[in-house]
């Protein structure tokens, strides 16, 4: 207990010192993410408030639908917490940089594990809480509940979070006793990304906007909608206890609330005890072997990546860098598994465009122009995850690049073209498919294709260049790079650049609409001026950050 108290005090001092030593840029970053999180919470609450309010108004089937919605969300949260806790436990308990110091200290291994247990629990649950608390609070808002509802809500959620988190950690310590931690982490990351991608597509294809559309729906249609959301039920699942607890809260059923709390808290306590008992026997053994991995003998045959690269008419050095980047990307499941999320977002994006209720020629072309900005935002979001961290992804091996006969100029330009081509393909795919679905005219189609070509160039140049200006070679998770001050600055500049492109092209589009609908003969000189301005701005967005990035890497002290 004394060791655990010391570790908790140490963690507290680390947090306090990090706050006190926060730079001005860190303060701005904190304010930015705080405001962003607050807006998300408000939007999340408002969205579910409208859905629950609508369901409550259905007198005959409203309670059934609300119970089904609660059960679906509780079960989804349960499995999300389980998978998330597995990945968080691997990173926190086996791959954390402070483990060598803690294990070599006179602290007991059990105290170290318990400290890491709760740290892992916090790391895996904060995102679900950020989404879940506003959602469950919406029930209190709709049913005009008092402060007691929200206190009991937190009491119900606390053990509910501990149970799947503890089971995930138990699964982790058992499986890592026999398999390398890094391989398990990559496999679980892949499964989580696949699960999230399927969840996004599944939820969107259910068309939840129909719940609060202006079209009148009968009870049978509502029941058919929620029948598609049915999940396997069991009275022994913690999600069922949570659902029963919330329904009892809504109906002011004291006995039901008491039984749900007893089930959840007793199971949570038993889960913690079982995890600690088993961890005493297997945690240290798994920790000792967590850094080992199987080494496959490399054959003499060249792999597919090298054979493909040999077909490209590139100099030796850029070709070698391209092969290296491709192999690193494929070997890291945390990188390529995010393509499932990207694919799901593309499907949802096109599905949304297809289902827009647009019937007039004017609205279709107007939405196509606004869609250009939305596609630019999607590309910027992809770039902040893949392009901006590309230089930092080299990690400690950056000194090998600096000591090699490859110049920093060649190094960065290889990164630029390696990421620009996939971004260009994605951007043009979104624009061409969505414009075909909208049925836009030839002018808007050509303008969209040219604009996306420029936007992908600018976004990639900004990403690679600023990633070299603000590198972070020491990181436990590559996502930390994008979340840093440099990533925030990059995203702001990217959005400003995309907004400037739209502003420059707004006048030519307006003139085009005038020509189409009012048959006014306007000069197209404004279009040529706008395209020239976009070209100049794009070249600047490429050259300036790339030059500064090359200079920063060349002057960097190893």
GROMACS .gro file of N, CA and C in nm, residues 93-148:
model
  168
   93UNK      N    1   0.155  -0.103  -1.977
   93UNK     CA    2   0.212  -0.203  -1.887
   93UNK      C    3   0.335  -0.274  -1.941
   94UNK      N    4   0.355  -0.269  -2.074
   94UNK     CA    5   0.465  -0.346  -2.131
   94UNK      C    6   0.559  -0.264  -2.218
   95UNK      N    7   0.513  -0.156  -2.276
   95UNK     CA    8   0.596  -0.080  -2.369
   95UNK      C    9   0.626   0.062  -2.321
   96UNK      N   10   0.584   0.097  -2.199
   96UNK     CA   11   0.606   0.232  -2.146
   96UNK      C   12   0.755   0.254  -2.116
   97UNK      N   13   0.802   0.378  -2.138
   97UNK     CA   14   0.944   0.407  -2.123
   97UNK      C   15   0.990   0.410  -1.978
   98UNK      N   16   0.898   0.422  -1.881
   98UNK     CA   17   0.938   0.431  -1.740
   98UNK      C   18   0.943   0.296  -1.671
   99UNK      N   19   0.914   0.188  -1.744
   99UNK     CA   20   0.909   0.056  -1.680
   99UNK      C   21   1.045   0.009  -1.632
  100UNK      N   22   1.151   0.036  -1.709
  100UNK     CA   23   1.284  -0.007  -1.668
  100UNK      C   24   1.322   0.052  -1.532
  101UNK      N   25   1.291   0.181  -1.514
  101UNK     CA   26   1.321   0.247  -1.387
  101UNK      C   27   1.235   0.190  -1.274
  102UNK      N   28   1.107   0.169  -1.299
  102UNK     CA   29   1.017   0.120  -1.194
  102UNK      C   30   1.052  -0.023  -1.152
  103UNK      N   31   1.082  -0.108  -1.249
  103UNK     CA   32   1.112  -0.248  -1.217
  103UNK      C   33   1.244  -0.260  -1.142
  104UNK      N   34   1.341  -0.175  -1.175
  104UNK     CA   35   1.472  -0.180  -1.108
  104UNK      C   36   1.470  -0.113  -0.972
  105UNK      N   37   1.362  -0.045  -0.936
  105UNK     CA   38   1.351   0.022  -0.806
  105UNK      C   39   1.308  -0.080  -0.700
  106UNK      N   40   1.317  -0.043  -0.571
  106UNK     CA   41   1.275  -0.136  -0.464
  106UNK      C   42   1.125  -0.152  -0.450
  107UNK      N   43   1.048  -0.095  -0.541
  107UNK     CA   44   0.902  -0.109  -0.536
  107UNK      C   45   0.862  -0.253  -0.568
  108UNK      N   46   0.755  -0.300  -0.506
  108UNK     CA   47   0.707  -0.435  -0.535
  108UNK      C   48   0.643  -0.439  -0.674
  109UNK      N   49   0.654  -0.553  -0.738
  109UNK     CA   50   0.600  -0.568  -0.872
  109UNK      C   51   0.447  -0.556  -0.871
  110UNK      N   52   0.384  -0.595  -0.760
  110UNK     CA   53   0.238  -0.583  -0.749
  110UNK      C   54   0.196  -0.437  -0.747
  111UNK      N   55   0.271  -0.353  -0.674
  111UNK     CA   56   0.239  -0.211  -0.667
  111UNK      C   57   0.255  -0.145  -0.803
  112UNK      N   58   0.360  -0.184  -0.874
  112UNK     CA   59   0.381  -0.129  -1.009
  112UNK      C   60   0.264  -0.169  -1.098
  113UNK      N   61   0.222  -0.295  -1.088
  113UNK     CA   62   0.111  -0.341  -1.172
  113UNK      C   63  -0.019  -0.267  -1.140
  114UNK      N   64  -0.050  -0.254  -1.010
  114UNK     CA   65  -0.175  -0.187  -0.972
  114UNK      C   66  -0.175  -0.042  -1.019
  115UNK      N   67  -0.060   0.025  -1.006
  115UNK     CA   68  -0.050   0.163  -1.054
  115UNK      C   69  -0.074   0.170  -1.205
  116UNK      N   70  -0.010   0.079  -1.278
  116UNK     CA   71  -0.029   0.076  -1.423
  116UNK      C   72  -0.171   0.032  -1.460
  117UNK      N   73  -0.231  -0.049  -1.374
  117UNK     CA   74  -0.369  -0.095  -1.398
  117UNK      C   75  -0.464   0.024  -1.406
  118UNK      N   76  -0.457   0.112  -1.306
  118UNK     CA   77  -0.548   0.226  -1.305
  118UNK      C   78  -0.509   0.331  -1.409
  119UNK      N   79  -0.380   0.342  -1.438
  119UNK     CA   80  -0.338   0.434  -1.545
  119UNK      C   81  -0.391   0.385  -1.679
  120UNK      N   82  -0.382   0.256  -1.702
  120UNK     CA   83  -0.434   0.198  -1.826
  120UNK      C   84  -0.586   0.213  -1.834
  121UNK      N   85  -0.653   0.196  -1.721
  121UNK     CA   86  -0.798   0.211  -1.716
  121UNK      C   87  -0.839   0.353  -1.756
  122UNK      N   88  -0.764   0.451  -1.705
  122UNK     CA   89  -0.794   0.590  -1.738
  122UNK      C   90  -0.769   0.618  -1.885
  123UNK      N   91  -0.657   0.567  -1.938
  123UNK     CA   92  -0.622   0.590  -2.078
  123UNK      C   93  -0.724   0.530  -2.174
  124UNK      N   94  -0.784   0.420  -2.135
  124UNK     CA   95  -0.876   0.350  -2.225
  124UNK      C   96  -1.020   0.398  -2.214
  125UNK      N   97  -1.054   0.468  -2.107
  125UNK     CA   98  -1.195   0.500  -2.084
  125UNK      C   99  -1.231   0.647  -2.104
  126UNK      N  100  -1.132   0.736  -2.111
  126UNK     CA  101  -1.167   0.879  -2.116
  126UNK      C  102  -1.244   0.914  -2.243
  127UNK      N  103  -1.208   0.852  -2.355
  127UNK     CA  104  -1.276   0.882  -2.480
  127UNK      C  105  -1.422   0.835  -2.477
  128UNK      N  106  -1.443   0.716  -2.420
  128UNK     CA  107  -1.580   0.664  -2.411
  128UNK      C  108  -1.663   0.750  -2.316
  129UNK      N  109  -1.601   0.795  -2.206
  129UNK     CA  110  -1.672   0.883  -2.113
  129UNK      C  111  -1.708   1.016  -2.178
  130UNK      N  112  -1.616   1.069  -2.259
  130UNK     CA  113  -1.641   1.196  -2.326
  130UNK      C  114  -1.764   1.186  -2.416
  131UNK      N  115  -1.782   1.070  -2.477
  131UNK     CA  116  -1.898   1.049  -2.564
  131UNK      C  117  -2.020   1.003  -2.485
  132UNK      N  118  -1.999   0.918  -2.384
  132UNK     CA  119  -2.110   0.854  -2.315
  132UNK      C  120  -2.181   0.941  -2.213
  133UNK      N  121  -2.107   1.022  -2.137
  133UNK     CA  122  -2.171   1.103  -2.032
  133UNK      C  123  -2.273   1.201  -2.090
  134UNK      N  124  -2.241   1.276  -2.198
  134UNK     CA  125  -2.345   1.362  -2.256
  134UNK      C  126  -2.466   1.283  -2.307
  135UNK      N  127  -2.440   1.163  -2.361
  135UNK     CA  128  -2.550   1.083  -2.414
  135UNK      C  129  -2.644   1.039  -2.302
  136UNK      N  130  -2.587   0.987  -2.192
  136UNK     CA  131  -2.671   0.943  -2.081
  136UNK      C  132  -2.734   1.063  -2.009
  137UNK      N  133  -2.662   1.176  -2.007
  137UNK     CA  134  -2.719   1.296  -1.944
  137UNK      C  135  -2.841   1.346  -2.019
  138UNK      N  136  -2.846   1.318  -2.150
  138UNK     CA  137  -2.961   1.360  -2.230
  138UNK      C  138  -3.090   1.296  -2.180
  139UNK      N  139  -3.079   1.173  -2.125
  139UNK     CA  140  -3.198   1.110  -2.068
  139UNK      C  141  -3.251   1.190  -1.950
  140UNK      N  142  -3.158   1.239  -1.866
  140UNK     CA  143  -3.199   1.321  -1.753
  140UNK      C  144  -3.262   1.451  -1.797
  141UNK      N  145  -3.210   1.510  -1.906
  141UNK     CA  146  -3.267   1.634  -1.957
  141UNK      C  147  -3.407   1.615  -2.012
  142UNK      N  148  -3.427   1.506  -2.085
  142UNK     CA  149  -3.559   1.480  -2.145
  142UNK      C  150  -3.663   1.451  -2.037
  143UNK      N  151  -3.623   1.376  -1.933
  143UNK     CA  152  -3.718   1.336  -1.829
  143UNK      C  153  -3.718   1.430  -1.708
  144UNK      N  154  -3.654   1.546  -1.723
  144UNK     CA  155  -3.654   1.651  -1.619
  144UNK      C  156  -3.608   1.597  -1.483
  145UNK      N  157  -3.495   1.527  -1.484
  145UNK     CA  158  -3.442   1.471  -1.361
  145UNK      C  159  -3.358   1.575  -1.286
  146UNK      N  160  -3.346   1.556  -1.154
  146UNK     CA  161  -3.268   1.646  -1.071
  146UNK      C  162  -3.124   1.603  -1.059
  147UNK      N  163  -3.051   1.665  -0.966
  147UNK     CA  164  -2.908   1.639  -0.949
  147UNK      C  165  -2.883   1.495  -0.906
  148UNK      N  166  -2.981   1.435  -0.834
  148UNK     CA  167  -2.964   1.297  -0.790
  148UNK      C  168  -2.948   1.201  -0.906
   0.00000   0.00000   0.00000
